[in-house]
mmCIF file of C-alpha atoms and ligand atoms in Angstrom:
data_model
loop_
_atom_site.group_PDB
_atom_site.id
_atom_site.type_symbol
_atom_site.label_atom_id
_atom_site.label_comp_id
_atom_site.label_asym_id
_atom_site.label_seq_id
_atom_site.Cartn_x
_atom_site.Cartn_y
_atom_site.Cartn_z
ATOM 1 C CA UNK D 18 -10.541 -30.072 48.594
ATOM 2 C CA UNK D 19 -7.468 -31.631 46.433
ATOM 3 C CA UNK D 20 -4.068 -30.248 46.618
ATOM 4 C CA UNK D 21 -3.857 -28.320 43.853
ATOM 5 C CA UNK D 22 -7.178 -26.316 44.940
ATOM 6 C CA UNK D 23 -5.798 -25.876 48.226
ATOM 7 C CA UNK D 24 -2.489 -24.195 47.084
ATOM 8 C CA UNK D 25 -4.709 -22.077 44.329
ATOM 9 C CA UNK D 26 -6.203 -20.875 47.571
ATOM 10 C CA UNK D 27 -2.991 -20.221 49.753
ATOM 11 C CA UNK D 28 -1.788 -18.277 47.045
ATOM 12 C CA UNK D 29 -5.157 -16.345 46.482
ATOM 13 C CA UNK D 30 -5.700 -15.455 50.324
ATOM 14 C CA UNK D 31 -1.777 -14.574 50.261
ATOM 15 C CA UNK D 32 -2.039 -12.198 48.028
ATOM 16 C CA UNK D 33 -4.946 -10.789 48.845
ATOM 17 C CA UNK D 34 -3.593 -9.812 52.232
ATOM 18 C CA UNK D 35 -0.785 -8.023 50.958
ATOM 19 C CA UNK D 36 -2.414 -6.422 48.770
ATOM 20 C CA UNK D 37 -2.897 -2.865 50.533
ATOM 21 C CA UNK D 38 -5.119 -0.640 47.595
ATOM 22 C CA UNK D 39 -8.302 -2.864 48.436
ATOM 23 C CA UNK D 40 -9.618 -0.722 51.071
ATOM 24 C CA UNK D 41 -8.804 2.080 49.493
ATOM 25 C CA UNK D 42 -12.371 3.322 48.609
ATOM 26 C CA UNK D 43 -11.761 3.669 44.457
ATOM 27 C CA UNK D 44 -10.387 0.377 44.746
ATOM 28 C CA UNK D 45 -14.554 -1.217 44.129
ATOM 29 C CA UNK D 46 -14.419 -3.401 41.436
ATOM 30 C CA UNK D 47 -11.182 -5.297 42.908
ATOM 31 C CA UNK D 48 -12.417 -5.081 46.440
ATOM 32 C CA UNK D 49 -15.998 -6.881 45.299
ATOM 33 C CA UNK D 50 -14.083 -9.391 43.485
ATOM 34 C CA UNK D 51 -12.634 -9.981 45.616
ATOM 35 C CA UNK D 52 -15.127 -10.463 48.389
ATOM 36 C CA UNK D 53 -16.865 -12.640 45.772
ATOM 37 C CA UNK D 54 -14.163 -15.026 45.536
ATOM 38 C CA UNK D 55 -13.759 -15.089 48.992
ATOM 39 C CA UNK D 56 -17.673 -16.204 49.746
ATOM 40 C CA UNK D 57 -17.485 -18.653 47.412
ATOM 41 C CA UNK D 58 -14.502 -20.155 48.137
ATOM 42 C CA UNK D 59 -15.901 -20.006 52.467
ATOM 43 C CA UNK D 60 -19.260 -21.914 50.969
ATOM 44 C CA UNK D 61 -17.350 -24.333 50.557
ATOM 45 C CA UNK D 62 -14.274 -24.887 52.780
ATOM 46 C CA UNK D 63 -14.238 -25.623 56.245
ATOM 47 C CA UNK D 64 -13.920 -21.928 57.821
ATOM 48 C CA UNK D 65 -12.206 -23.427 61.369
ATOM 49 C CA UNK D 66 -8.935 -24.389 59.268
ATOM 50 C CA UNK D 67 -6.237 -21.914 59.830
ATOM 51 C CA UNK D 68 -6.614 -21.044 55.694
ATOM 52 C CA UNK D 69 -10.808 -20.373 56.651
ATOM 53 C CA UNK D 70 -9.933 -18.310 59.700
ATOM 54 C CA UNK D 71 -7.456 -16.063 57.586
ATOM 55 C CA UNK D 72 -10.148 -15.724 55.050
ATOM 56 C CA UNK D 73 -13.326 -14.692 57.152
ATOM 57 C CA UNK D 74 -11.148 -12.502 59.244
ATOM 58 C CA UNK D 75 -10.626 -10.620 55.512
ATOM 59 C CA UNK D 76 -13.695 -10.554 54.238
ATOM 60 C CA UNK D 77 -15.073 -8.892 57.175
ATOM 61 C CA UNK D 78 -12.063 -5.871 56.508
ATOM 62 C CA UNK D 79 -13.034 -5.836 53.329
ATOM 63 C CA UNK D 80 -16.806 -6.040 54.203
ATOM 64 C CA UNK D 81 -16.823 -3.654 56.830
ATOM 65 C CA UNK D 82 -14.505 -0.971 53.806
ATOM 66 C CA UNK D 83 -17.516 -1.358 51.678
ATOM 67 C CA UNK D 84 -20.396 -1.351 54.334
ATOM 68 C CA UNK D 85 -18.921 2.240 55.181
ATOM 69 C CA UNK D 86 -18.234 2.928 51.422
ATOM 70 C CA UNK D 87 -22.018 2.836 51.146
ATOM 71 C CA UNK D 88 -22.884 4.201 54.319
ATOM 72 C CA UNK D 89 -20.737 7.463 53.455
ATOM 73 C CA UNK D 90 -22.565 7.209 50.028
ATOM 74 C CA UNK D 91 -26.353 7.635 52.096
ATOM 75 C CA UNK D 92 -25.667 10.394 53.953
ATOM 76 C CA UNK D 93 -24.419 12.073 50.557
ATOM 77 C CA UNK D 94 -27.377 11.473 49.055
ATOM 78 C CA UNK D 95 -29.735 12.347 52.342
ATOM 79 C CA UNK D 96 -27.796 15.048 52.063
ATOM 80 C CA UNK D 97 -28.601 16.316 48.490
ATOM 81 C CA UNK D 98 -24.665 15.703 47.396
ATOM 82 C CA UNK D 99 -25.469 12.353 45.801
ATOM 83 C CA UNK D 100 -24.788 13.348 42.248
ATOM 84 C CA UNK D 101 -21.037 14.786 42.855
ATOM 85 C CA UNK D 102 -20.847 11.230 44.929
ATOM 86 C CA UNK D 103 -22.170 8.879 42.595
ATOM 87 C CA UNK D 104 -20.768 11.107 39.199
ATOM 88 C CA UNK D 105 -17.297 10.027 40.831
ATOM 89 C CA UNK D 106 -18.444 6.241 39.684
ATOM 90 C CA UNK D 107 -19.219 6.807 36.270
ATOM 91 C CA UNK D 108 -17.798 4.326 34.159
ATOM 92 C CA UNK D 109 -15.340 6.185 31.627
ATOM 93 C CA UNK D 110 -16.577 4.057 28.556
ATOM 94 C CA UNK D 111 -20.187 2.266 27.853
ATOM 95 C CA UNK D 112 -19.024 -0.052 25.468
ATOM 96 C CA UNK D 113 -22.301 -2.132 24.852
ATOM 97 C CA UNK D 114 -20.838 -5.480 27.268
ATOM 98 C CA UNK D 115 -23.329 -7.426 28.025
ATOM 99 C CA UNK D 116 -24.402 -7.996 31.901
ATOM 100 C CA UNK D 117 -23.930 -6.353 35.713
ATOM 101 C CA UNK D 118 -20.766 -5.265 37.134
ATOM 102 C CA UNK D 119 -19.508 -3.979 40.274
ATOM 103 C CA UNK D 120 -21.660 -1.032 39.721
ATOM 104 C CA UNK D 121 -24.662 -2.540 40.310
ATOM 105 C CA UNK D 122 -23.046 -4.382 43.254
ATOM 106 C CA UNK D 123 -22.446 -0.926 45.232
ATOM 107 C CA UNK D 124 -25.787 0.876 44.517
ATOM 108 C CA UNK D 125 -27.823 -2.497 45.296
ATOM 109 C CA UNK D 126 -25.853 -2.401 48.597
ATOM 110 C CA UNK D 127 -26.424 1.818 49.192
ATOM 111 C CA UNK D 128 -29.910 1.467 48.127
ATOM 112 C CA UNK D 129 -30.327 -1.636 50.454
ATOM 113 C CA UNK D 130 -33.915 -2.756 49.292
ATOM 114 C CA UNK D 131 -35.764 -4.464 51.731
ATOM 115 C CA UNK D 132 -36.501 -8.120 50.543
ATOM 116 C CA UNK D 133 -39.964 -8.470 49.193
ATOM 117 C CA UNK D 134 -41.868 -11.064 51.985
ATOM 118 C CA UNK D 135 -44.932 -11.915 50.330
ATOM 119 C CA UNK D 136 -44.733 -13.721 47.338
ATOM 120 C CA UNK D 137 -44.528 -11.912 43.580
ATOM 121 C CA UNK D 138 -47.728 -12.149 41.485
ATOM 122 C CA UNK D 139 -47.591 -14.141 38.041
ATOM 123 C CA UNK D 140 -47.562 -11.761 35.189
ATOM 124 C CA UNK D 141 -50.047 -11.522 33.068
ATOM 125 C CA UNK D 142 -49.621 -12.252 28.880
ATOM 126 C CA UNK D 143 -47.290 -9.378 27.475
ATOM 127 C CA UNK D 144 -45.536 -8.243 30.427
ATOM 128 C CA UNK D 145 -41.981 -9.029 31.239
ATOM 129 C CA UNK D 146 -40.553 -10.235 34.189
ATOM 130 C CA UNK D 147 -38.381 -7.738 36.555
ATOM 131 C CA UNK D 148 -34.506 -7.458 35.598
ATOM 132 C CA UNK D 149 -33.180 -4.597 36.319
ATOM 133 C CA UNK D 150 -31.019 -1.676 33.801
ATOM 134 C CA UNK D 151 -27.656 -2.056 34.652
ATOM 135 C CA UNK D 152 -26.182 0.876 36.696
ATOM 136 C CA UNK D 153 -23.901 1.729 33.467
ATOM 137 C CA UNK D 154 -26.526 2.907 31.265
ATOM 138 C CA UNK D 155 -28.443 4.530 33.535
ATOM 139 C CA UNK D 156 -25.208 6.755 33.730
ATOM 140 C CA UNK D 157 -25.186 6.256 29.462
ATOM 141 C CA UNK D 158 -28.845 7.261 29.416
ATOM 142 C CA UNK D 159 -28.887 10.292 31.592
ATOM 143 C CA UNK D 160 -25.765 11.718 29.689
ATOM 144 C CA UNK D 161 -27.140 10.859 26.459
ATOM 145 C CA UNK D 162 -31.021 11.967 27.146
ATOM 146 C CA UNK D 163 -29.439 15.396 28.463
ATOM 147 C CA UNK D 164 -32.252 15.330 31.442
ATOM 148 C CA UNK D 165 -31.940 18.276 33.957
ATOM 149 C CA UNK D 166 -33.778 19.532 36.710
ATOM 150 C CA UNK D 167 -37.037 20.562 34.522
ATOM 151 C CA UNK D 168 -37.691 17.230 33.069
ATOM 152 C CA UNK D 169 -40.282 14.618 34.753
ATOM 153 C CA UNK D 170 -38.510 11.305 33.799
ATOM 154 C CA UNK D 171 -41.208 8.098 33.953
ATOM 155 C CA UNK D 172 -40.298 4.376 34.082
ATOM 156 C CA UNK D 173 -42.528 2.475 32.453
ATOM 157 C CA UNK D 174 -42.520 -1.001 34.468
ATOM 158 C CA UNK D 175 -40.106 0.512 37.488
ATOM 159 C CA UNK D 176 -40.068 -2.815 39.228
ATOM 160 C CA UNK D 177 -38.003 -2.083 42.095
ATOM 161 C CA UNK D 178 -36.915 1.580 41.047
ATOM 162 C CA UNK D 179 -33.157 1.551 40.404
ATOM 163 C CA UNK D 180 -33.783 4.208 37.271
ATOM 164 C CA UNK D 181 -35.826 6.904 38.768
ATOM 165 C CA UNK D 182 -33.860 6.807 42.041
ATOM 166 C CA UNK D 183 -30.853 6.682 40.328
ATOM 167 C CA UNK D 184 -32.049 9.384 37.925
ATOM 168 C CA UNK D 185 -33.175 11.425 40.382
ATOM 169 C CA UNK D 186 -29.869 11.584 42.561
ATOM 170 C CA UNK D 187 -28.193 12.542 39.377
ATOM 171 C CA UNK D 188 -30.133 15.233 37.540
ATOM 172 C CA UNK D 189 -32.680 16.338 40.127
ATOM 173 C CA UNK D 190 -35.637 16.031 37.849
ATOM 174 C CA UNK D 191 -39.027 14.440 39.321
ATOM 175 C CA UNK D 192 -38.836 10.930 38.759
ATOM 176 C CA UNK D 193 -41.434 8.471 38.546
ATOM 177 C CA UNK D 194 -41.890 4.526 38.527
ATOM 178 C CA UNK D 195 -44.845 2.976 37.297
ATOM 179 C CA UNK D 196 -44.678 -0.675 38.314
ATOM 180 C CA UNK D 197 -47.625 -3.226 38.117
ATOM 181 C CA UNK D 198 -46.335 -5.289 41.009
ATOM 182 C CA UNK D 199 -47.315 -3.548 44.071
ATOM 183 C CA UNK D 200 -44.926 -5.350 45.996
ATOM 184 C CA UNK D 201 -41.963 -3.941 44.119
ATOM 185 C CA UNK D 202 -43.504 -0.510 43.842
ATOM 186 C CA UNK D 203 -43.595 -0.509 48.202
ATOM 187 C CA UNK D 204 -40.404 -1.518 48.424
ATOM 188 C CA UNK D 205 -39.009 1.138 45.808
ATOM 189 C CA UNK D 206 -41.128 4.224 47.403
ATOM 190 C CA UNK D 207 -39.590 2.948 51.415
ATOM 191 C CA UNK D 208 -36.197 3.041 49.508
ATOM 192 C CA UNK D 209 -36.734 6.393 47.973
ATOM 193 C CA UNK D 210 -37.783 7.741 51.338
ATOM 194 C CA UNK D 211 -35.256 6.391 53.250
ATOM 195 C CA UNK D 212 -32.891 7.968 51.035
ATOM 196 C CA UNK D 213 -35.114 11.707 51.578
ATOM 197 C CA UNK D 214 -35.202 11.867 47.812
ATOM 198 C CA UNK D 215 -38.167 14.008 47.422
ATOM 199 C CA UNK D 216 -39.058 14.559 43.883
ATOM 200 C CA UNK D 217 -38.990 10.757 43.340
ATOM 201 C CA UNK D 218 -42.341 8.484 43.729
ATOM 202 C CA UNK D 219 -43.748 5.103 42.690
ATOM 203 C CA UNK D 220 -47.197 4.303 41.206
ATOM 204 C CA UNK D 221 -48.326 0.587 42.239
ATOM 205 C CA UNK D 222 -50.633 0.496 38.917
ATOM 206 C CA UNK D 223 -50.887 -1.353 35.224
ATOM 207 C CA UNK D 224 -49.328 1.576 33.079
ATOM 208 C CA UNK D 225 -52.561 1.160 30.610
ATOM 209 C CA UNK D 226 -53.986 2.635 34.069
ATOM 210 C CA UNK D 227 -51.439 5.013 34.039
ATOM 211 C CA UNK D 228 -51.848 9.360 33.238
ATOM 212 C CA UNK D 229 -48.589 9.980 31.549
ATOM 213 C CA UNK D 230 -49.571 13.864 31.146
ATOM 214 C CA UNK D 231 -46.439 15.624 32.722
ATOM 215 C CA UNK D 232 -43.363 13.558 31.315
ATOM 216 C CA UNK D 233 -40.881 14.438 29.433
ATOM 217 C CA UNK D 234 -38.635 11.512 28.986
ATOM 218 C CA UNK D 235 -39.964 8.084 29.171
ATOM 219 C CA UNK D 236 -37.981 4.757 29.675
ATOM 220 C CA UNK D 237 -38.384 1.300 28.369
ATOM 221 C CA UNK D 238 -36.722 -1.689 29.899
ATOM 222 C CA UNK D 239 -38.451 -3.717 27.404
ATOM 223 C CA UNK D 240 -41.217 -3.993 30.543
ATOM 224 C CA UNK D 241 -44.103 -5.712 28.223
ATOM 225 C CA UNK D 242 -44.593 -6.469 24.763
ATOM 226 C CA UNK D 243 -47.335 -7.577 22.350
ATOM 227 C CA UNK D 244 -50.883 -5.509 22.592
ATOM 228 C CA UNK D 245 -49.719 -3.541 25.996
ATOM 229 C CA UNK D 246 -46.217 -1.683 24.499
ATOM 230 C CA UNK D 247 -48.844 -1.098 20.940
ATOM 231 C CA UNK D 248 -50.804 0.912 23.429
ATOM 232 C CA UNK D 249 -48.452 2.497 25.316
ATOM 233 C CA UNK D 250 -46.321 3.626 22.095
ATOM 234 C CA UNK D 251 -49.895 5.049 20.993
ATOM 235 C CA UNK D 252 -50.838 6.735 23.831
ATOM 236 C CA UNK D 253 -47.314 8.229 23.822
ATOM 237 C CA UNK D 254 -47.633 9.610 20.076
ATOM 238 C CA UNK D 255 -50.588 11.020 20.668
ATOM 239 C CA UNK D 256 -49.366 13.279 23.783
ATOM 240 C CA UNK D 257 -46.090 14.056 21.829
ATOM 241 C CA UNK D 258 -48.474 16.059 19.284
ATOM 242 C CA UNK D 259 -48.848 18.557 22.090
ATOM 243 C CA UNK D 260 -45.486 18.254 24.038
ATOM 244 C CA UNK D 261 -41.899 17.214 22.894
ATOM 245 C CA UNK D 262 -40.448 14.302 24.398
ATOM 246 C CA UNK D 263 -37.490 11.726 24.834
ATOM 247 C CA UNK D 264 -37.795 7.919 24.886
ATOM 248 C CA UNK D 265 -34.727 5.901 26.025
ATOM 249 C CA UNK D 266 -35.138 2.194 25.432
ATOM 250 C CA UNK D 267 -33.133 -0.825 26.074
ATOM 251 C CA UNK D 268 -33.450 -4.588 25.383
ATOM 252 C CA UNK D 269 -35.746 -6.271 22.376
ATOM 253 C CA UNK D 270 -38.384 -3.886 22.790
ATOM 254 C CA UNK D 271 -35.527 -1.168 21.086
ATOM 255 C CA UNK D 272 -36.238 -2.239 17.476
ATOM 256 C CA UNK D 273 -40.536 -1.737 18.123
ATOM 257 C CA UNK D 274 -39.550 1.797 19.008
ATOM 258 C CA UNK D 275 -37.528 2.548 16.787
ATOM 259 C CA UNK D 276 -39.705 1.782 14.117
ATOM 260 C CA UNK D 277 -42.254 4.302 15.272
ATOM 261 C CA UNK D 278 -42.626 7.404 12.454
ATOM 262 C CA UNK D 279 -42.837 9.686 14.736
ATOM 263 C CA UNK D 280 -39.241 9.383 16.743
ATOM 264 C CA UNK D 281 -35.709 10.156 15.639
ATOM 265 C CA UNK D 282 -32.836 8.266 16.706
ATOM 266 C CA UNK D 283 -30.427 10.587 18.732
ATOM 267 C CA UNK D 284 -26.996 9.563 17.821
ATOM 268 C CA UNK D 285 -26.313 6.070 16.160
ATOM 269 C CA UNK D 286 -27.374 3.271 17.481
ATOM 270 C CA UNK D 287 -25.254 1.501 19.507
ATOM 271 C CA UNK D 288 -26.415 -2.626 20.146
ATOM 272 C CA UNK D 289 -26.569 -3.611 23.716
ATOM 273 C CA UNK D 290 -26.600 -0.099 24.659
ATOM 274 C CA UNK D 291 -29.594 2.891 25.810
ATOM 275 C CA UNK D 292 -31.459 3.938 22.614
ATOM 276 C CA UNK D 293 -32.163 8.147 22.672
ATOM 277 C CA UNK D 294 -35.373 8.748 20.575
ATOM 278 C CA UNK D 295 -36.819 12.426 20.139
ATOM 279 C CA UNK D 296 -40.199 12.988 19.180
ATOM 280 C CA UNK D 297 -40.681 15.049 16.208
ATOM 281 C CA UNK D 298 -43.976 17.510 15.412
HETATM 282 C C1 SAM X 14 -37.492 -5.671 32.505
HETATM 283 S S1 SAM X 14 -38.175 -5.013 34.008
HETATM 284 C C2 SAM X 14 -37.583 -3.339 33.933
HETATM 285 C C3 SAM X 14 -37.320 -2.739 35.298
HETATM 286 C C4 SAM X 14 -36.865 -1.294 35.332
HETATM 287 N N1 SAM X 14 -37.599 -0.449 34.416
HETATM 288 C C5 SAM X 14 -35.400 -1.148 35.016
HETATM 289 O O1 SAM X 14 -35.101 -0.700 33.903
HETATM 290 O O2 SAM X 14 -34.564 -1.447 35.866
HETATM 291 C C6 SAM X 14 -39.913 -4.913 33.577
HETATM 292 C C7 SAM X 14 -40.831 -4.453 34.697
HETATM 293 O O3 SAM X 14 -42.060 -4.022 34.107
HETATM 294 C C8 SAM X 14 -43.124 -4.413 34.950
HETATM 295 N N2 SAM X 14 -44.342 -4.454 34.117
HETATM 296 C C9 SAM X 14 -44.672 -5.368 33.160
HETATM 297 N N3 SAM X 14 -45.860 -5.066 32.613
HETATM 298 C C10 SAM X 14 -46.311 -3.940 33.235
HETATM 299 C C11 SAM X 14 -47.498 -3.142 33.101
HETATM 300 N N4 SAM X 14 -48.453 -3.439 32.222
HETATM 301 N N5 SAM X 14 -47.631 -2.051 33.902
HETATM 302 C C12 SAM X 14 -46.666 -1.730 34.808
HETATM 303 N N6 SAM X 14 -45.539 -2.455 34.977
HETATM 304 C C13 SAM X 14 -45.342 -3.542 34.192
HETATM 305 C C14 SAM X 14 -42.686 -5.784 35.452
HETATM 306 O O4 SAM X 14 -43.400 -6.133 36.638
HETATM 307 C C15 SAM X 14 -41.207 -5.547 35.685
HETATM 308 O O5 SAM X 14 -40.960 -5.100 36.995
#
């Protein structure tokens, strides 16, 4: 490490050990920065120099702040207090940035998904590889969809079930995944259950497989493309002649959707933000 890097550093790990409000619980999106900074810069520095010792001994406060941040966070949700715990996160502004934040940073760590073990299937033409909504707009989308307690929210292509957990904590409507990757779908349901959320579950199936009779409010993470979203969007139109329903979209599938006839845009859209759609009769 040159000079100048190493004084960067002194002054960094100074500062960051005077600086009190970090393990003060609010304090999350400074506090994981701050933790980030720290790993990378231990990755690569030798962590038996006096500077290394200083900054393992506070990442492990700082670590050990969050670890019960999220631990405080489970038992809220076990509970059935998650929503007045996790509404205190919601992000004041969804301004259509692109990308994941420290939000997704502390539900990753309170959902703590085991890591899949086996390997992940190849996908087959038309279906899109898992990334997941970022933990902003599934805030944007449940304020914007209006769901409550009587809707049954569906994921179409849950991968490893951030939405209709998250969903569920906050509204209390039955959520449910559909995810063609079984793998994912296991890990989501033993996530769902550790967390004794109830009304949520996960379907390890190809959604063209898929009954979508009792939902209200359907959600596309652009999950597949091509041929499979044509059928799905079908099938969907053809159960909205009985039943209204929402669709919230997100991602290049958004413009397919919205050129269905029979949807309505809810509000303006917004780029890089949750589309609302209504079906009409
Ligand atoms: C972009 S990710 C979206 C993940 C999740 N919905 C979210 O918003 O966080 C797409 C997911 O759809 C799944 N998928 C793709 N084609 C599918 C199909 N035909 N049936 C069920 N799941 C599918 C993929 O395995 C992947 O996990």
């Amino acid at each position: 490490m040159n000079d100048v890097s190493l004084t960067y550093a002194h002054a960094m790990i100074d500062a960051l050990e005077r600086d009190a409000t970090l393990v003060e619980p609010m304090q999350l999106a400074e506090r994981i920065r701050a933790l980030e900074w720290l790993e990378e810069w231990l990755d690569e520095s030798r962590d038996d120099e006096p500077l290394g010792i200083r900054a393992r001994s506070l990442h492990a406060r700082l670590a050990d702040v969050q670890a019960r941040l999220c631990e405080a966070l489970r038992i809220e949700i076990r509970a059935g207090k998650g929503a007045a715990a996790l509404r205190r996160w919601r992000p004041a502004l969804v301004d259509g940035a692109e990308g994941y934040d420290h939000l997704d940073g502390l539900l990753s760590d309170v959902f703590a998904f085991d890591e899949p073990t086996d390997p992940i299937a190849p996908l087959e033409p038309d279906m899109v590889f898992y990334q997941p909504t970022p933990v902003r707009h599934i805030f944007d989308l449940v304020e914007r969809s209006c769901i409550t307690n009587n809707d049954v929210f569906i994921d179409l292509g849950s991968g490893l079930g951030h939405v209709p957990i998250l969903v569920a904590i906050l509204t209390g409507a039955r959520c449910v995944g559909i995810e063609q990757e079984h793998i994912y779908a296991g890990l989501a349901q033993r996530c769902a259950e550790s967390l004794k959320l109830d009304t949520v579950s996960f379907e390890a199936r190809d959604v063209r497989d898929a009954d979508f009779s009792d939902g209200t409010v359907f959600h596309l993470y652009t999950p597949f493309t091509g041929a499979i979203l044509r059928g799905v969007l079908d099938t969907l139109r053809i159960k909205a002649e009985r039943r209204a329903m929402r669709i919230t979209s997100f991602g290049p599938c958004t413009s397919i959707v919205a050129a269905e006839p029979w949807l309505t845009p809810v509000g303006p859209h917004q780029p890089n933000r949750i589309a609302v759609f209504r079906s009409c009769r």
